[in-house]
């Protein structure tokens, strides 16, 4: 694999960035997807550029016919031809831009659709490690930059490139020596462009990464505003925000420095081809080697050449920014996909086996240190223990969100990590206290779990989690908009919608990781019992701090320091007088061994 084919290395946990070769292949793929429209845009641009070439040549002809003593009629005919060519160029250029914009919008739609598909295919663990700020920045700012390029810069660059090439070719047709002088005058621009392109991509990639960091820091600070206030972390979070903003400022100043060197050199160099053609053309005309009209036409072509060249160089600068953005958007193609194989064997039953499981996050120490557990089909298992004991980590492994560092987690004899996501979600569903209400109606939020569900099924699911009351009060009921400014749901309502989705999904195993934490104790207990009734006969694994959940369970698993230290019924563990008994006494406010 060459250097260009290798994705750009990123910091640990960051989403990958596509290499230059990958970006080129992606661009070619997008063009081929709408190849006929692209060919039409190219043809229109060639015709518009060809029409623009007639003016300088006809003006040169006017100079020559006047010098030969031709009458006003000949000049008028040539002037009418110039006007006709100018109108034709205007109409063709407008048509070409219109077609280019349509092509750009269709291509942008494909880019957005691919991004959404790839983002939804990312494992939750990958998104968590990368940070939502990076993914959000790629899906908003980076995609917007790519869209602007496809819609505006792309067609403009195409038009100007054809115009510039044909104008330069016209100079060579008039006089090869004048054409060579014009090309020689472009040498400073060539060197400035090489200098800029060698540095611009890395500069804009660094700027994009810095913008992602700013978005991540701001988002995490806003999301944790209450925690910031409670623990008086304002100064610390302010310092973190200032540091990320300072990095973004340095990255932007670096790209500004590149532009401040590149564009002045280019602007000064624009006069060189025209000046060179006039000087050399004057010498040639004085010696009778070319006509005055040819010199005028060549100078006009080179002057005309500088206008599209200026637009090209401006767009090249924009392409560096959009190319870096496209590399970040296309980088999702190289990101890890959700684990699992479509050809994985089907689980023979609903039994879950955890054997010798160990797990560590990143470079940290082990969170789970050899856990063995069997969950029987239809069993209600409560997992309890102090904070940091590994309860949530175990639930993530059971749900297939993460894969164990060593050991196995199987369902029906099949490793969870080998199941395709669609199959896995029909087997095991994890519900945490972090929920999301999607922009849409209540019905839309519920049909995500079961698109074919009837209204009766939707109301039954809401009744199972105690949400029918507030949903019926909404104007429109199931068709009431939620998730936006029109109807904001609080944390408890969001949890109830998430639990209703679980009821509709109807998995054989449900893992509740503090899924009712945002509900008040009475509502939480009612909801848990209602869910237990609805999910009767299915496996329920509840990670809980409220020990009434453990009291109602068939068995209780106690986690301490990444180990499973106790396993049994509530009564057995209380009688044993171990860690669970101590937690139970503390929960009921009984001191020591009382």
XYZ file of C-alpha atoms in Angstrom:
594
model
C 0.000 0.000 0.000
C 1.416 3.347 -1.031
C 1.560 6.396 1.167
C -1.335 8.020 -0.720
C -3.511 4.924 -0.284
C -2.944 4.722 3.452
C -5.532 6.538 5.554
C -4.097 9.467 7.479
C -3.164 8.422 10.985
C -5.232 10.013 13.694
C -5.026 10.218 17.448
C -6.096 7.160 19.373
C -9.856 6.733 19.240
C -10.398 9.267 16.445
C -12.291 8.348 13.316
C -9.989 7.738 10.320
C -9.321 10.175 7.482
C -9.164 8.956 3.871
C -5.882 9.155 1.989
C -5.446 11.191 -1.198
C -5.827 8.147 -3.463
C -9.005 7.094 -1.663
C -10.450 10.576 -2.096
C -9.685 10.500 -5.833
C -11.318 7.086 -6.214
C -14.372 8.296 -4.299
C -14.621 11.381 -6.530
C -14.409 9.220 -9.674
C -17.086 6.929 -8.256
C -19.413 9.866 -7.666
C -18.845 11.195 -11.202
C -19.541 7.777 -12.732
C -22.761 7.503 -10.744
C -24.127 10.422 -12.813
C -21.833 10.108 -15.816
C -24.310 11.235 -18.485
C -25.065 14.481 -16.650
C -21.347 15.104 -16.111
C -20.656 14.571 -19.819
C -23.430 17.041 -20.659
C -21.962 19.625 -18.287
C -18.521 19.132 -19.843
C -19.878 19.527 -23.389
C -21.751 22.722 -22.523
C -18.631 24.157 -20.902
C -16.541 23.367 -24.001
C -19.091 25.066 -26.252
C -19.260 28.124 -23.996
C -15.463 28.362 -23.901
C -15.247 27.977 -27.684
C -17.750 30.806 -28.140
C -15.651 33.027 -25.891
C -12.607 32.537 -28.147
C -14.242 34.198 -31.114
C -14.149 37.729 -29.674
C -10.356 38.314 -29.491
C -9.793 36.683 -32.902
C -12.506 38.825 -34.519
C -11.079 41.948 -32.851
C -7.680 41.105 -34.277
C -9.320 40.707 -37.702
C -10.864 44.187 -37.324
C -7.380 45.644 -36.686
C -5.972 43.937 -39.773
C -8.854 44.875 -42.121
C -8.707 48.503 -40.975
C -4.963 48.571 -41.699
C -5.643 47.214 -45.196
C -8.151 50.003 -45.863
C -11.370 47.997 -45.745
C -14.619 49.912 -45.435
C -17.050 50.387 -42.577
C -19.233 47.541 -43.810
C -16.520 44.934 -43.162
C -15.965 46.289 -39.660
C -19.717 46.251 -38.951
C -20.020 42.639 -40.056
C -17.174 41.606 -37.764
C -18.693 43.618 -34.896
C -22.061 41.865 -35.361
C -20.253 38.520 -35.272
C -18.601 39.522 -31.978
C -22.007 40.387 -30.486
C -23.523 37.085 -31.677
C -20.624 35.088 -30.192
C -20.887 37.012 -26.914
C -24.620 36.263 -26.625
C -24.005 32.599 -27.492
C -21.282 32.416 -24.848
C -23.615 33.973 -22.244
C -26.445 31.548 -22.945
C -24.182 28.491 -23.083
C -22.370 29.504 -19.878
C -25.646 29.990 -18.005
C -26.938 26.642 -19.263
C -23.657 24.973 -18.284
C -23.794 26.420 -14.767
C -27.425 25.370 -14.363
C -26.602 21.828 -15.431
C -23.512 21.859 -13.197
C -25.524 22.933 -10.168
C -28.071 20.162 -10.754
C -25.247 17.649 -11.044
C -23.674 19.015 -7.865
C -26.907 18.777 -5.859
C -27.521 15.180 -6.927
C -23.956 14.243 -6.087
C -24.182 15.992 -2.720
C -27.326 13.969 -1.960
C -25.335 10.784 -2.602
C -22.535 11.992 -0.311
C -25.027 12.694 2.474
C -26.798 9.365 2.039
C -23.488 7.471 2.142
C -22.422 9.405 5.238
C -25.644 8.584 7.081
C -25.403 4.901 6.131
C -21.792 4.695 7.258
C -22.454 6.616 10.475
C -25.333 4.297 11.387
C -23.116 1.288 10.675
C -20.490 2.434 13.197
C -20.404 0.475 16.453
C -21.506 2.504 19.453
C -18.124 1.897 21.089
C -16.303 3.499 18.138
C -18.518 6.599 18.290
C -18.025 6.870 22.046
C -14.240 6.672 21.789
C -14.093 9.140 18.876
C -16.461 11.583 20.540
C -19.700 12.902 19.147
C -18.033 16.217 18.290
C -15.887 14.633 15.563
C -18.801 12.778 13.976
C -21.066 15.826 14.240
C -18.488 18.125 12.632
C -17.993 15.709 9.758
C -21.726 15.388 9.195
C -22.397 19.139 9.311
C -19.476 21.474 8.583
C -17.477 19.052 6.411
C -20.459 17.860 4.384
C -21.544 21.500 3.931
C -18.093 22.415 2.555
C -18.212 19.466 0.162
C -21.709 20.529 -0.901
C -20.584 24.083 -1.635
C -17.740 22.758 -3.760
C -19.961 20.387 -5.726
C -22.642 22.994 -6.263
C -20.544 26.122 -6.894
C -16.803 25.522 -7.102
C -17.009 22.347 -9.196
C -18.972 23.804 -12.134
C -17.031 27.074 -11.941
C -13.714 25.221 -11.973
C -14.820 23.161 -14.949
C -15.915 26.210 -16.935
C -12.743 28.161 -16.173
C -10.450 25.215 -16.889
C -11.913 24.739 -20.364
C -11.781 28.474 -21.048
C -8.169 28.747 -19.908
C -6.999 25.751 -21.936
C -8.722 26.904 -25.114
C -7.470 30.477 -24.691
C -3.894 29.262 -24.296
C -4.306 26.905 -27.252
C -5.573 29.826 -29.361
C -2.359 31.767 -28.642
C -0.284 28.827 -29.895
C -2.424 28.664 -33.045
C -1.824 32.381 -33.704
C 1.915 32.196 -33.052
C 3.727 29.321 -31.268
C 6.473 31.664 -30.046
C 3.959 33.975 -28.372
C 2.312 30.905 -26.818
C 5.660 29.750 -25.453
C 6.287 33.236 -24.000
C 2.880 33.116 -22.313
C 3.574 29.711 -20.784
C 7.022 30.869 -19.610
C 5.372 33.828 -17.864
C 3.292 31.369 -15.832
C 6.378 29.821 -14.201
C 6.137 31.818 -10.922
C 2.505 30.741 -10.585
C 3.519 27.119 -11.112
C 6.148 27.248 -8.368
C 3.801 29.079 -5.978
C 1.105 26.495 -6.645
C 3.479 23.600 -5.951
C 4.602 25.209 -2.692
C 1.002 25.754 -1.626
C -0.318 22.299 -2.538
C 2.464 20.545 -0.634
C 1.317 22.190 2.586
C -2.377 22.920 2.160
C -3.884 19.437 2.612
C -2.198 18.732 5.930
C -3.002 22.262 7.074
C -6.708 21.948 6.331
C -6.854 18.450 7.848
C -5.346 19.868 11.044
C -7.888 22.686 10.939
C -10.738 20.182 10.582
C -9.454 18.114 13.504
C -9.156 21.249 15.638
C -12.733 22.234 14.773
C -13.879 18.746 15.830
C -12.123 19.189 19.170
C -13.862 22.515 19.708
C -17.249 20.948 18.948
C -16.533 18.024 21.272
C -15.447 20.227 24.188
C -18.394 22.585 23.772
C -20.894 19.727 23.448
C -19.578 17.873 26.490
C -19.548 21.079 28.549
C -23.125 21.919 27.560
C -24.341 18.361 28.171
C -22.705 18.305 31.599
C -23.717 21.830 32.621
C -25.416 20.648 35.806
C -22.363 18.634 36.808
C -20.147 21.639 36.091
C -22.285 23.776 38.396
C -22.605 21.122 41.105
C -18.861 20.494 41.367
C -17.784 24.071 40.607
C -15.869 23.056 37.504
C -16.499 26.291 35.637
C -12.863 27.413 35.613
C -11.619 23.988 34.542
C -14.123 23.703 31.694
C -13.419 27.298 30.660
C -9.724 26.474 30.492
C -10.453 23.368 28.395
C -12.583 25.416 26.003
C -9.926 28.105 25.715
C -7.251 25.514 25.002
C -9.286 23.906 22.216
C -10.110 27.331 20.757
C -6.434 28.294 20.876
C -5.530 25.129 18.931
C -8.234 25.907 16.370
C -6.947 29.481 16.103
C -3.391 28.291 15.471
C -4.606 25.870 12.799
C -6.614 28.590 11.054
C -3.721 31.058 11.214
C -1.495 28.468 9.545
C -3.879 28.062 6.592
C -4.225 31.855 6.473
C -0.426 32.124 6.248
C -0.421 29.715 3.298
C -3.008 31.819 1.479
C -1.221 35.080 2.289
C 1.924 33.779 0.578
C 0.223 32.077 -2.344
C -2.193 34.720 -3.592
C 0.150 37.758 -3.670
C 2.656 35.822 -5.787
C -0.137 34.766 -8.119
C -1.600 38.270 -8.462
C 1.788 39.784 -9.341
C 2.490 37.014 -11.855
C -0.700 37.602 -13.853
C 0.912 40.522 -15.731
C 3.933 38.525 -16.903
C 2.345 36.521 -19.786
C 0.605 39.597 -21.271
C 3.693 41.816 -20.893
C 5.923 39.152 -22.392
C 3.603 38.630 -25.369
C 3.441 42.383 -26.067
C 7.215 42.791 -25.881
C 8.056 39.769 -28.012
C 5.110 40.435 -30.356
C 6.298 44.021 -30.869
C 9.742 42.791 -31.849
C 8.263 40.213 -34.234
C 5.933 42.791 -35.807
C 8.788 45.277 -36.237
C 10.692 42.611 -38.165
C 7.643 41.699 -40.237
C 7.327 38.226 -38.771
C 3.715 38.652 -37.583
C 0.820 41.031 -38.063
C -0.322 43.652 -35.601
C -3.744 41.950 -35.419
C -2.068 38.680 -34.394
C -0.161 40.453 -31.597
C -3.354 42.160 -30.391
C -5.324 38.904 -30.529
C -2.578 36.993 -28.657
C -2.381 39.684 -25.962
C -6.168 39.679 -25.587
C -6.232 35.874 -25.345
C -3.552 35.955 -22.644
C -5.427 38.714 -20.842
C -8.581 36.661 -21.172
C -6.611 33.641 -19.960
C -5.792 35.353 -16.650
C -9.478 35.712 -15.682
C -10.320 31.985 -15.703
C -6.841 31.253 -14.321
C -7.586 33.534 -11.369
C -10.863 31.719 -10.742
C -9.108 28.358 -11.064
C -6.495 29.285 -8.455
C -9.170 30.645 -6.108
C -11.121 27.416 -6.543
C -7.943 25.349 -6.092
C -7.558 26.980 -2.694
C -11.188 26.123 -1.963
C -10.590 22.582 -3.212
C -7.846 22.111 -0.634
C -10.306 22.936 2.121
C -13.105 20.863 0.603
C -10.663 18.056 -0.227
C -9.677 17.845 3.428
C -13.364 17.899 4.377
C -14.127 15.187 1.817
C -11.242 13.110 3.200
C -12.816 13.340 6.661
C -16.272 12.472 5.300
C -14.935 9.603 3.181
C -12.818 8.429 6.130
C -15.917 6.801 7.615
C -15.595 4.126 4.921
C -12.395 2.937 6.650
C -13.886 3.056 10.158
C -14.636 -0.233 11.917
C -18.026 -1.643 11.041
C -20.474 -3.010 13.563
C -19.222 -6.464 14.620
C -20.845 -9.602 13.349
C -21.098 -11.786 10.264
C -24.144 -12.194 8.074
C -23.301 -15.893 7.642
C -22.953 -16.543 11.392
C -24.817 -19.629 12.674
C -28.231 -19.119 14.243
C -28.348 -19.468 18.053
C -29.920 -22.799 19.035
C -31.595 -21.320 22.113
C -31.670 -18.226 24.339
C -29.043 -19.281 26.869
C -26.257 -16.795 27.539
C -22.830 -18.029 28.635
C -19.988 -15.820 29.844
C -16.716 -17.737 30.068
C -13.423 -16.356 31.380
C -14.206 -12.838 30.199
C -11.646 -10.102 30.653
C -11.889 -6.550 29.365
C -9.916 -3.295 29.527
C -10.690 0.143 28.076
C -7.865 1.472 25.914
C -4.623 1.619 27.866
C -6.302 1.433 31.265
C -6.291 -1.497 33.621
C -8.669 -4.429 33.382
C -12.276 -3.653 34.274
C -13.358 -7.299 34.147
C -10.886 -9.881 35.420
C -12.193 -13.320 34.566
C -15.990 -13.436 34.798
C -17.950 -16.672 34.421
C -21.740 -16.537 34.312
C -24.631 -18.471 32.808
C -28.016 -16.815 32.325
C -30.818 -19.290 31.773
C -33.624 -18.551 29.276
C -36.522 -16.740 30.914
C -34.524 -15.853 34.022
C -34.613 -12.471 35.719
C -31.068 -11.660 36.845
C -30.098 -8.587 38.846
C -26.472 -7.370 38.727
C -25.491 -5.230 41.707
C -22.297 -3.877 43.205
C -20.470 -0.660 44.009
C -19.622 1.929 41.357
C -16.698 0.874 39.185
C -17.246 -2.814 39.836
C -17.732 -3.577 36.123
C -21.533 -3.887 35.937
C -22.039 -1.594 32.955
C -19.049 -3.098 31.161
C -20.520 -6.567 31.589
C -23.859 -5.380 30.219
C -22.142 -3.923 27.143
C -20.372 -7.210 26.483
C -23.617 -9.148 26.873
C -25.297 -6.825 24.355
C -22.437 -7.080 21.864
C -21.554 -3.376 22.074
C -17.962 -4.334 22.904
C -16.068 -7.579 22.438
C -14.138 -9.098 25.368
C -10.350 -8.798 25.413
C -10.271 -12.508 26.198
C -12.856 -15.152 26.934
C -16.225 -15.552 25.218
C -19.785 -14.290 25.456
C -22.213 -16.569 23.610
C -25.951 -16.680 23.042
C -27.329 -20.075 22.081
C -23.760 -21.299 21.581
C -22.858 -18.547 19.083
C -20.380 -15.804 20.059
C -22.226 -12.495 20.333
C -19.431 -10.755 18.396
C -20.122 -12.954 15.348
C -23.828 -12.141 15.077
C -24.936 -9.621 12.467
C -26.344 -6.450 14.081
C -29.876 -7.182 12.838
C -29.775 -10.703 14.258
C -28.189 -9.566 17.509
C -30.825 -6.903 18.178
C -33.535 -9.536 17.839
C -31.693 -11.599 20.423
C -30.406 -9.054 22.948
C -31.325 -5.398 23.510
C -29.483 -3.045 25.870
C -31.401 -0.120 27.373
C -29.441 2.451 29.372
C -30.425 5.661 31.134
C -29.199 7.647 28.100
C -32.072 7.936 25.628
C -32.837 9.967 22.548
C -36.125 11.304 21.246
C -35.968 11.561 17.461
C -37.403 14.548 15.657
C -40.831 13.465 14.453
C -44.068 12.188 15.964
C -44.607 9.792 18.844
C -45.597 7.219 16.250
C -42.327 7.745 14.333
C -40.319 7.229 17.513
C -42.083 3.930 18.239
C -42.140 2.512 14.703
C -38.333 2.554 14.679
C -38.487 -0.681 16.668
C -41.258 -2.352 14.662
C -42.218 -0.571 11.404
C -45.295 -2.760 10.863
C -46.835 -2.248 14.312
C -50.507 -1.264 14.478
C -51.897 1.583 16.563
C -53.242 -0.928 19.068
C -49.731 -2.388 19.444
C -48.282 1.090 19.913
C -50.779 1.978 22.651
C -50.186 -1.391 24.317
C -46.441 -0.725 24.389
C -47.005 2.734 25.875
C -49.363 1.246 28.481
C -46.723 -1.310 29.434
C -44.344 1.471 30.462
C -46.965 3.788 31.956
C -46.752 6.428 29.211
C -50.337 6.468 27.898
C -51.362 9.330 30.200
C -49.040 12.029 28.930
C -49.167 10.799 25.314
C -52.994 11.066 25.238
C -52.725 14.602 26.594
C -50.586 15.665 23.628
C -52.479 17.362 20.779
C -52.692 14.601 18.212
C -51.766 11.706 20.496
C -49.569 9.321 18.529
C -49.262 11.923 15.761
C -48.077 14.686 18.112
C -44.633 16.054 17.180
C -41.876 15.444 19.719
C -38.139 15.883 19.811
C -38.146 19.519 18.759
C -39.056 22.912 20.142
C -42.787 22.290 19.661
C -42.982 19.551 22.279
C -39.990 18.925 24.512
C -39.984 15.658 26.437
C -38.290 15.417 29.805
C -35.873 12.655 30.777
C -38.562 10.418 32.244
C -40.735 10.633 29.127
C -37.725 9.928 26.906
C -36.980 6.812 28.966
C -40.565 5.637 28.664
C -40.479 6.022 24.870
C -37.238 4.035 24.778
C -38.737 1.285 26.934
C -41.856 1.225 24.734
C -39.587 0.640 21.747
C -38.097 -2.323 23.585
C -41.552 -3.780 24.156
C -42.257 -3.466 20.419
C -38.885 -4.950 19.438
C -39.739 -8.001 21.574
C -36.209 -9.409 22.100
C -35.721 -12.643 23.995
C -33.174 -10.969 26.296
C -33.472 -7.460 27.700
C -30.588 -5.785 29.503
C -31.602 -2.813 31.656
C -28.600 -0.719 32.706
C -30.220 1.758 35.111
C -32.897 2.131 32.426
C -35.384 3.619 34.905
C -32.887 5.859 36.714
C -34.558 9.080 35.564
C -37.987 7.986 36.820
C -39.085 8.670 40.362
C -38.858 5.589 42.624
C -42.599 4.847 42.598
C -42.898 5.195 38.810
C -39.691 3.230 38.294
C -40.943 0.335 40.388
C -44.295 0.371 38.594
C -42.595 0.470 35.203
C -40.216 -2.373 36.067
C -43.075 -4.576 37.250
C -45.153 -3.702 34.179
C -42.210 -4.604 31.965
C -41.692 -7.827 33.867
C -45.329 -8.747 33.198
C -45.095 -7.873 29.507
C -41.750 -9.655 29.076
C -42.778 -12.705 31.082
C -40.982 -15.763 29.774
C -38.104 -13.658 28.428
C -34.696 -13.128 29.936
C -34.250 -9.848 31.829
C -30.832 -8.761 33.106
C -31.096 -5.643 35.255
C -28.062 -3.606 36.341
C -29.458 -1.761 39.336
C -28.612 0.409 42.315
C -32.170 0.223 43.649
C -32.140 -3.082 45.455
C -35.878 -3.665 45.177
C -35.001 -4.741 41.616
C -32.696 -7.381 43.061
C -35.387 -8.466 45.545
C -37.808 -9.168 42.680
C -35.217 -11.058 40.571
C -34.812 -14.830 40.309
C -31.080 -14.537 41.009
C -28.670 -11.803 42.034
C -25.087 -11.446 40.747
C -22.734 -9.333 42.870
C -19.800 -7.607 41.130
C -16.753 -6.347 43.027
C -13.497 -5.131 41.491
C -14.225 -6.669 38.114
C -15.056 -10.085 39.596
C -18.299 -11.949 40.136
C -18.109 -12.583 43.869
C -21.609 -13.809 44.736
C -24.442 -15.464 42.841
C -27.752 -16.697 44.180
C -31.289 -15.774 45.144
C -32.024 -12.738 47.272
C -32.803 -14.822 50.336
C -29.706 -17.004 49.907
C -27.370 -14.032 49.670
C -28.936 -12.202 52.605
C -28.593 -15.358 54.707
C -24.967 -15.805 53.575
C -24.070 -12.478 55.203
C -21.648 -11.388 52.441
C -21.329 -8.259 50.353
C -24.925 -8.378 49.134
C -26.254 -8.702 52.676
C -24.265 -5.610 53.648
C -25.696 -3.691 50.676
C -29.214 -4.806 51.597
C -28.818 -3.670 55.213
C -27.417 -0.315 54.044
C -30.292 0.086 51.599
C -32.771 -0.369 54.461
C -30.792 1.822 56.817
C -29.782 -0.978 59.177
C -26.321 -0.552 60.727
C -23.640 -3.227 60.781
C -24.987 -6.687 61.284
C -28.422 -5.649 62.439
